[in-house]
Coordinates of C-alpha atoms and ligand atoms in Angstrom, one line a residue:
M1 CA 101.9 124.3 110.0
A2 CA 98.3 124.0 111.3
H3 CA 96.9 120.4 111.7
T4 CA 93.3 119.1 112.6
C5 CA 93.3 115.9 114.6
V6 CA 90.5 113.7 115.7
L7 CA 90.0 113.2 119.4
I8 CA 88.3 110.3 120.6
P9 CA 87.9 110.3 124.5
G10 CA 86.7 106.8 124.8
D11 CA 85.4 105.1 127.9
G12 CA 86.4 104.5 131.5
I13 CA 89.6 106.4 132.3
G14 CA 89.6 107.5 128.7
P15 CA 88.2 110.9 128.9
E16 CA 90.4 111.7 131.9
V17 CA 93.6 110.6 130.2
A18 CA 92.5 112.2 126.8
R19 CA 91.8 115.5 128.6
A20 CA 95.5 115.3 130.2
A21 CA 96.9 114.4 126.7
R22 CA 95.1 117.3 125.0
K23 CA 96.3 119.8 127.6
V24 CA 99.9 118.9 127.4
V25 CA 99.8 118.8 123.4
D26 CA 98.1 122.2 123.7
A27 CA 100.8 123.6 125.8
S28 CA 103.6 122.1 123.7
G29 CA 103.7 124.8 120.9
A30 CA 102.1 122.3 118.3
D31 CA 99.5 123.9 116.2
V32 CA 96.7 121.4 116.7
T33 CA 93.0 121.9 116.5
W34 CA 91.0 119.2 117.9
V35 CA 87.7 117.7 116.6
E36 CA 86.1 115.5 119.2
H37 CA 84.2 112.3 118.2
L38 CA 82.7 109.4 120.2
A39 CA 83.5 105.7 120.2
G40 CA 82.9 102.7 122.5
A41 CA 80.4 102.3 125.2
S42 CA 79.9 106.1 125.6
A43 CA 78.8 106.3 122.0
V44 CA 76.0 104.0 122.6
E45 CA 75.1 105.7 125.9
Q46 CA 74.8 109.0 124.0
G47 CA 72.3 107.6 121.4
H48 CA 74.3 106.3 118.7
D49 CA 73.3 102.8 117.4
S50 CA 76.8 101.6 117.0
V51 CA 80.0 101.7 119.2
L52 CA 81.8 103.1 116.1
P53 CA 79.5 105.9 114.7
K54 CA 79.8 106.7 111.0
A55 CA 80.8 110.4 111.9
T56 CA 83.8 109.2 113.9
V57 CA 85.2 107.1 111.0
D58 CA 84.4 109.8 108.5
A59 CA 86.2 112.4 110.5
I60 CA 89.4 110.2 110.6
R61 CA 89.1 109.6 107.0
E62 CA 88.8 113.4 106.5
H63 CA 91.7 114.4 108.8
G64 CA 93.9 111.6 108.6
V65 CA 95.0 111.5 112.2
A66 CA 93.3 110.6 115.5
L67 CA 94.5 110.4 119.1
K68 CA 92.0 107.6 120.8
G69 CA 91.5 107.0 124.2
P70 CA 90.6 103.4 125.3
C71 CA 87.2 102.0 124.3
T72 CA 85.0 99.5 126.1
T73 CA 83.0 97.1 123.9
P74 CA 79.7 96.4 125.6
I75 CA 79.5 92.7 126.6
G76 CA 76.5 90.9 125.1
G77 CA 74.1 92.8 122.6
G78 CA 76.1 91.6 119.7
Y79 CA 78.6 94.6 119.5
T80 CA 82.0 93.8 117.6
S81 CA 85.0 95.3 119.3
V82 CA 85.5 99.0 118.6
N83 CA 89.2 98.6 118.1
V84 CA 89.0 95.6 115.7
A85 CA 86.2 97.4 113.7
L86 CA 88.2 100.8 113.5
R87 CA 91.4 98.7 112.4
K88 CA 89.5 96.9 109.6
K89 CA 87.2 99.8 108.5
L90 CA 90.4 102.0 108.0
D91 CA 92.7 99.2 107.1
L92 CA 94.9 100.3 109.8
Y93 CA 97.4 97.2 109.0
G94 CA 100.4 98.1 110.9
A95 CA 100.5 98.6 114.8
V96 CA 103.6 100.0 116.2
R97 CA 104.3 99.7 119.9
P98 CA 107.6 100.9 121.1
V99 CA 108.7 100.1 124.7
R100 CA 111.9 101.7 126.3
N101 CA 113.3 102.0 129.8
L102 CA 112.5 105.5 131.4
D103 CA 114.7 107.2 133.8
G104 CA 112.9 107.0 137.2
V105 CA 110.9 103.9 136.5
K106 CA 112.3 100.8 138.3
T107 CA 112.5 97.8 136.4
R108 CA 114.4 94.4 136.3
F109 CA 116.3 95.5 132.9
D110 CA 118.1 98.6 132.0
D111 CA 118.6 98.5 128.4
V112 CA 115.0 97.8 126.9
D113 CA 114.5 99.5 123.6
I114 CA 112.1 97.3 121.7
V115 CA 109.4 98.0 119.0
V116 CA 106.9 95.5 118.3
V117 CA 105.4 95.8 114.7
R118 CA 102.0 93.8 114.6
E119 CA 99.9 92.7 111.6
N120 CA 96.5 94.4 112.7
T121 CA 94.0 93.2 110.2
E122 CA 93.9 89.2 110.0
G123 CA 95.1 86.1 111.8
L124 CA 92.8 84.9 114.5
Y125 CA 91.3 88.2 114.7
S126 CA 89.5 87.7 111.3
G127 CA 86.4 87.2 113.5
I128 CA 85.6 84.0 111.6
E129 CA 84.2 81.4 114.1
N130 CA 81.7 78.6 113.6
E131 CA 79.8 76.1 115.6
I132 CA 80.4 73.0 113.7
T133 CA 78.0 70.9 116.0
D134 CA 76.8 71.1 119.7
G135 CA 80.2 71.5 121.8
V136 CA 82.4 71.9 118.9
V137 CA 83.5 75.5 117.6
T138 CA 86.2 76.6 115.3
S139 CA 88.2 79.8 115.0
L140 CA 89.7 80.6 111.7
K141 CA 93.2 81.9 111.4
V142 CA 93.5 83.8 108.1
A143 CA 96.8 84.7 106.5
T144 CA 97.0 86.4 103.1
E145 CA 100.3 86.8 101.2
R146 CA 99.3 90.5 100.6
A147 CA 99.1 91.2 104.3
C148 CA 102.1 89.4 105.4
S149 CA 104.2 91.1 102.7
R150 CA 102.9 94.5 103.4
I151 CA 103.5 94.4 107.1
S152 CA 107.1 93.0 106.5
E153 CA 107.6 95.9 104.1
F154 CA 106.3 98.3 106.7
A155 CA 108.6 96.9 109.5
F156 CA 111.7 96.9 107.4
Q157 CA 111.0 100.6 106.1
Y158 CA 110.2 101.6 109.6
A159 CA 113.6 100.1 110.7
R160 CA 115.5 101.9 107.9
E161 CA 114.0 105.3 108.4
R162 CA 114.7 105.2 112.2
D163 CA 118.3 103.4 112.0
R164 CA 117.2 100.4 113.8
R165 CA 119.6 97.4 113.6
K166 CA 117.5 94.3 113.5
I167 CA 114.1 92.7 112.9
T168 CA 113.2 89.4 114.7
V169 CA 110.0 87.6 113.5
F170 CA 108.2 85.6 116.2
H171 CA 106.3 82.8 114.8
K172 CA 105.1 79.1 115.3
A173 CA 105.5 77.9 111.8
N174 CA 106.7 74.5 112.9
I175 CA 102.9 73.9 114.0
M176 CA 101.0 76.4 111.6
K177 CA 103.0 75.5 108.6
L178 CA 100.9 77.2 106.1
S179 CA 99.8 80.4 107.9
D180 CA 102.8 81.3 109.9
G181 CA 104.8 79.6 107.1
M182 CA 103.5 82.3 104.9
F183 CA 104.2 84.9 107.3
I184 CA 107.9 84.1 107.6
N185 CA 108.3 83.3 104.0
S186 CA 107.0 86.8 103.2
A187 CA 109.4 88.4 105.8
R188 CA 112.4 86.5 104.4
A189 CA 111.6 87.6 100.9
I190 CA 111.3 91.1 102.0
S191 CA 114.5 91.0 104.1
E192 CA 116.5 90.4 100.9
S193 CA 115.9 93.9 99.8
Y194 CA 117.3 95.3 103.2
P195 CA 120.8 93.8 103.6
D196 CA 121.5 96.8 106.0
I197 CA 119.1 95.5 108.6
E198 CA 119.7 92.1 110.4
Y199 CA 117.0 89.7 110.1
D200 CA 116.2 86.8 112.6
E201 CA 113.5 84.4 113.6
R202 CA 112.4 82.8 116.7
I203 CA 109.7 80.3 117.6
I204 CA 107.4 82.3 119.7
D205 CA 107.7 80.1 123.0
A206 CA 111.4 79.9 123.1
G207 CA 111.4 83.6 121.8
C208 CA 109.3 84.8 124.9
M209 CA 111.6 83.1 127.1
R210 CA 114.7 84.8 125.7
L211 CA 112.8 88.0 125.7
V212 CA 112.3 88.1 129.6
Q213 CA 115.9 86.7 130.1
D214 CA 117.6 89.0 127.8
P215 CA 115.5 91.8 126.3
E216 CA 118.5 93.8 125.0
D217 CA 118.9 91.1 122.5
F218 CA 115.9 92.4 120.5
D219 CA 115.2 95.6 118.5
I220 CA 112.2 95.3 116.3
I221 CA 109.9 92.3 116.9
L222 CA 107.6 91.6 113.9
C223 CA 104.6 89.2 114.2
E224 CA 101.1 88.5 113.3
N225 CA 98.0 89.9 115.0
L226 CA 97.4 87.7 118.1
Y227 CA 101.2 87.2 119.0
G228 CA 101.5 91.1 118.6
D229 CA 98.8 91.6 121.0
V230 CA 100.2 89.4 123.6
L231 CA 103.8 90.3 123.2
S232 CA 103.1 94.1 123.4
D233 CA 101.8 93.7 126.8
L234 CA 104.7 91.4 127.9
C235 CA 107.1 94.1 126.6
A236 CA 105.1 96.8 128.4
G237 CA 105.8 94.7 131.5
L238 CA 109.7 94.9 130.9
V239 CA 109.7 98.7 131.2
G240 CA 107.1 99.4 134.0
G241 CA 103.8 98.3 132.8
L242 CA 100.8 99.5 130.8
G243 CA 100.8 103.1 132.1
C244 CA 104.0 103.9 129.9
T245 CA 103.2 102.0 126.7
P246 CA 102.0 104.0 123.7
G247 CA 101.0 102.9 120.3
A248 CA 100.1 103.8 116.7
N249 CA 97.9 101.9 114.1
H250 CA 99.0 102.9 110.6
G251 CA 97.1 102.6 107.4
I252 CA 97.8 104.0 103.9
E253 CA 95.9 107.3 104.4
Q254 CA 95.1 107.3 108.0
S255 CA 96.8 106.7 111.3
V256 CA 95.2 106.3 115.0
F257 CA 97.4 106.9 118.1
E258 CA 96.4 105.3 121.3
A259 CA 97.8 103.7 124.4
V260 CA 98.3 99.9 124.7
H261 CA 96.2 99.9 128.1
G262 CA 92.3 99.5 128.2
S263 CA 89.6 101.6 129.7
A264 CA 90.6 100.4 133.3
P265 CA 87.1 100.4 134.8
D266 CA 88.5 99.6 138.2
I267 CA 90.1 103.3 138.5
A268 CA 87.8 105.2 136.3
G269 CA 86.4 108.5 137.5
K270 CA 89.0 108.4 140.4
G271 CA 91.4 110.9 138.9
I272 CA 94.3 108.5 139.4
A273 CA 94.8 107.1 136.0
N274 CA 98.3 107.6 134.5
P275 CA 97.9 109.6 131.3
L276 CA 101.4 109.0 130.2
A277 CA 100.9 106.3 127.7
L278 CA 98.4 108.4 125.8
I279 CA 100.6 111.5 126.1
M280 CA 103.6 109.3 124.6
S281 CA 101.0 108.3 121.9
S282 CA 100.5 112.1 121.2
V283 CA 104.3 112.4 120.9
M284 CA 104.2 109.8 118.2
M285 CA 101.3 111.4 116.5
L286 CA 103.4 114.9 116.5
N287 CA 106.4 112.9 115.1
H288 CA 104.1 111.3 112.4
L289 CA 102.9 114.9 111.4
H290 CA 106.5 116.0 111.2
R291 CA 107.3 113.0 108.7
L292 CA 104.2 113.5 106.7
H293 CA 104.6 117.4 106.3
Q294 CA 108.0 118.0 107.2
D295 CA 106.7 120.2 110.0
E296 CA 109.5 121.2 112.3
N297 CA 107.3 122.8 114.8
A298 CA 105.5 119.5 115.2
R299 CA 108.9 117.8 115.9
D300 CA 110.0 120.4 118.2
A301 CA 106.8 120.1 120.3
A302 CA 107.4 116.4 120.4
V303 CA 110.8 116.8 121.9
R304 CA 109.5 119.4 124.4
I305 CA 106.8 117.0 125.7
R306 CA 109.3 114.2 125.7
E307 CA 111.9 116.0 127.5
A308 CA 109.3 117.1 130.1
Y309 CA 107.9 113.7 130.9
D310 CA 111.5 112.3 130.9
A311 CA 112.4 115.1 133.6
C312 CA 109.2 114.5 135.7
L313 CA 109.8 110.7 135.8
K314 CA 113.3 111.1 136.7
D315 CA 112.5 113.3 139.6
G316 CA 109.7 111.0 140.8
E317 CA 106.7 113.4 139.9
T318 CA 104.5 110.5 138.6
T319 CA 101.1 108.8 139.2
G320 CA 100.5 106.2 141.7
D321 CA 101.2 103.4 139.5
L322 CA 104.7 104.5 139.2
G323 CA 105.2 105.2 142.7
G324 CA 104.4 108.8 142.7
S325 CA 101.5 110.7 144.3
L326 CA 100.2 112.9 141.4
S327 CA 96.9 112.8 139.9
T328 CA 95.9 112.4 136.3
D329 CA 95.6 116.2 135.9
G330 CA 98.4 116.8 138.3
F331 CA 100.8 114.9 135.9
A332 CA 99.6 116.8 132.9
D333 CA 100.1 120.1 135.0
A334 CA 103.6 119.0 136.0
L335 CA 104.4 118.6 132.3
V336 CA 103.1 121.9 131.1
K337 CA 105.1 123.5 134.0
R338 CA 108.2 121.9 132.7
M339 CA 107.5 123.0 129.2
G340 CA 107.3 126.6 130.7
Ligands
LIG401 P1 93.1 97.6 131.3 O1 94.2 97.8 130.5 O2 92.0 98.5 131.1 O3 93.5 97.4 132.9 C1 94.5 96.3 133.3 C2 94.9 97.0 134.6 O4 95.9 97.9 134.5 C3 93.9 97.4 135.7 O5 94.2 97.1 136.9 C4 94.0 99.0 135.4 O6 93.6 99.7 136.7 C5 95.5 99.2 135.2 N1 95.6 100.2 134.2 C6 95.3 100.5 133.0 N2 95.6 101.6 132.4 C7 96.2 102.3 133.4 C8 96.7 103.5 133.6 N3 96.7 104.4 132.4 N4 97.0 104.1 134.7 C9 96.9 103.2 135.8 N5 96.6 101.9 135.7 C10 96.2 101.5 134.6 O7 92.7 96.0 130.8 P2 91.4 95.2 131.1 O8 91.0 95.3 132.6 O9 91.6 94.0 130.5 O10 90.3 95.8 130.1 C11 89.2 96.9 130.5 C12 88.5 97.3 129.3 O11 89.3 98.0 128.3 C13 87.8 96.2 128.6 O12 86.6 96.6 128.1 C14 88.7 95.9 127.2 O13 87.9 95.4 126.1 C15 89.1 97.4 126.8 N6 90.4 97.5 126.2 C16 90.4 98.4 125.2 C17 91.6 98.8 124.6 C18 91.6 99.9 123.6 O14 90.5 100.6 123.5 N7 92.8 100.2 122.9 C19 92.8 98.0 124.8 C20 92.6 96.9 125.8 C21 91.5 96.7 126.5

């Protein structure tokens, strides 16, 4: 089955890792046609009046699926974050960030296999900030019953479809009794309909300590926006860092797949960025296309890519951040070679 996917190269290392991911997907046997669109600082540099051009949003609306490189939001000039804007515009309410140990990537723990499910549209990312008076500002944390319930429903459905065993909500409802209180009340109510999935709650500070002491204890972590942002980087650290942590942002009609890392301006243009996280995100994209359209070719292509990077990592064929010596393109070429 043929699919058209939007490719957003993004900024900094974005174009380098996006080119590598595209090369790998194209060699995997997946029937994907790409349409490229701009977002981020590169969009403004190329004459658009916004970091998120309308044509980019329209293309994702039309095709339903995008693979996105990291974007830089220019500081100053009043630009809002590309990522926050995209999530809000397309109502991409459910972020999924899986982390698992990879053979060949040395870490402190051996059995980490965690998925962070993050509410993507509200909380402290509502962007409602006020200067009350000189030297006094407020930042509003928003929680709606609708958003809390739908992210819980999303997490439980995700767990059931993928045979995951347990959901743990991280929260601070002992302090934020109304907002986080609403979050856990919604999750508790939804959990009643999923007796096959264990339900647990942790106050976030104690939960973080437990996470770095005994990560095997966690399966799916469900949380609101800011906690999810912080926890997914923490979990990335458990399995080898940002270079190997993919992600997806799901809405009702659209899904955008992207690595957890940013545009890494410190290494941009040097050809040394690790494209693995975006390649793993493209595997999530192919699995999504399989689920959506029962397209077994997309699933088989995803398996081929996954087997190729598992084998490369095991044999030490990696970029420098993971201890190897391959360039960004060199790693992509190694995967293509493995796929035959
Ligand atoms: P970052 O993730 O870009 O970089 C943090 C550190 O990790 C840097 O030392 C970088 O070199 C390294 N790193 C990141 N990705 C790597 C890769 N694939 N291979 C090897 N090393 C890698 O985070 P930072 O520096 O806080 O943000 C830089 C820019 O990225 C900012 O403008 C930020 O707003 C943006 N950003 C964009 C995101 C997105 O578009 N989804 C997500 C996070 C940040």
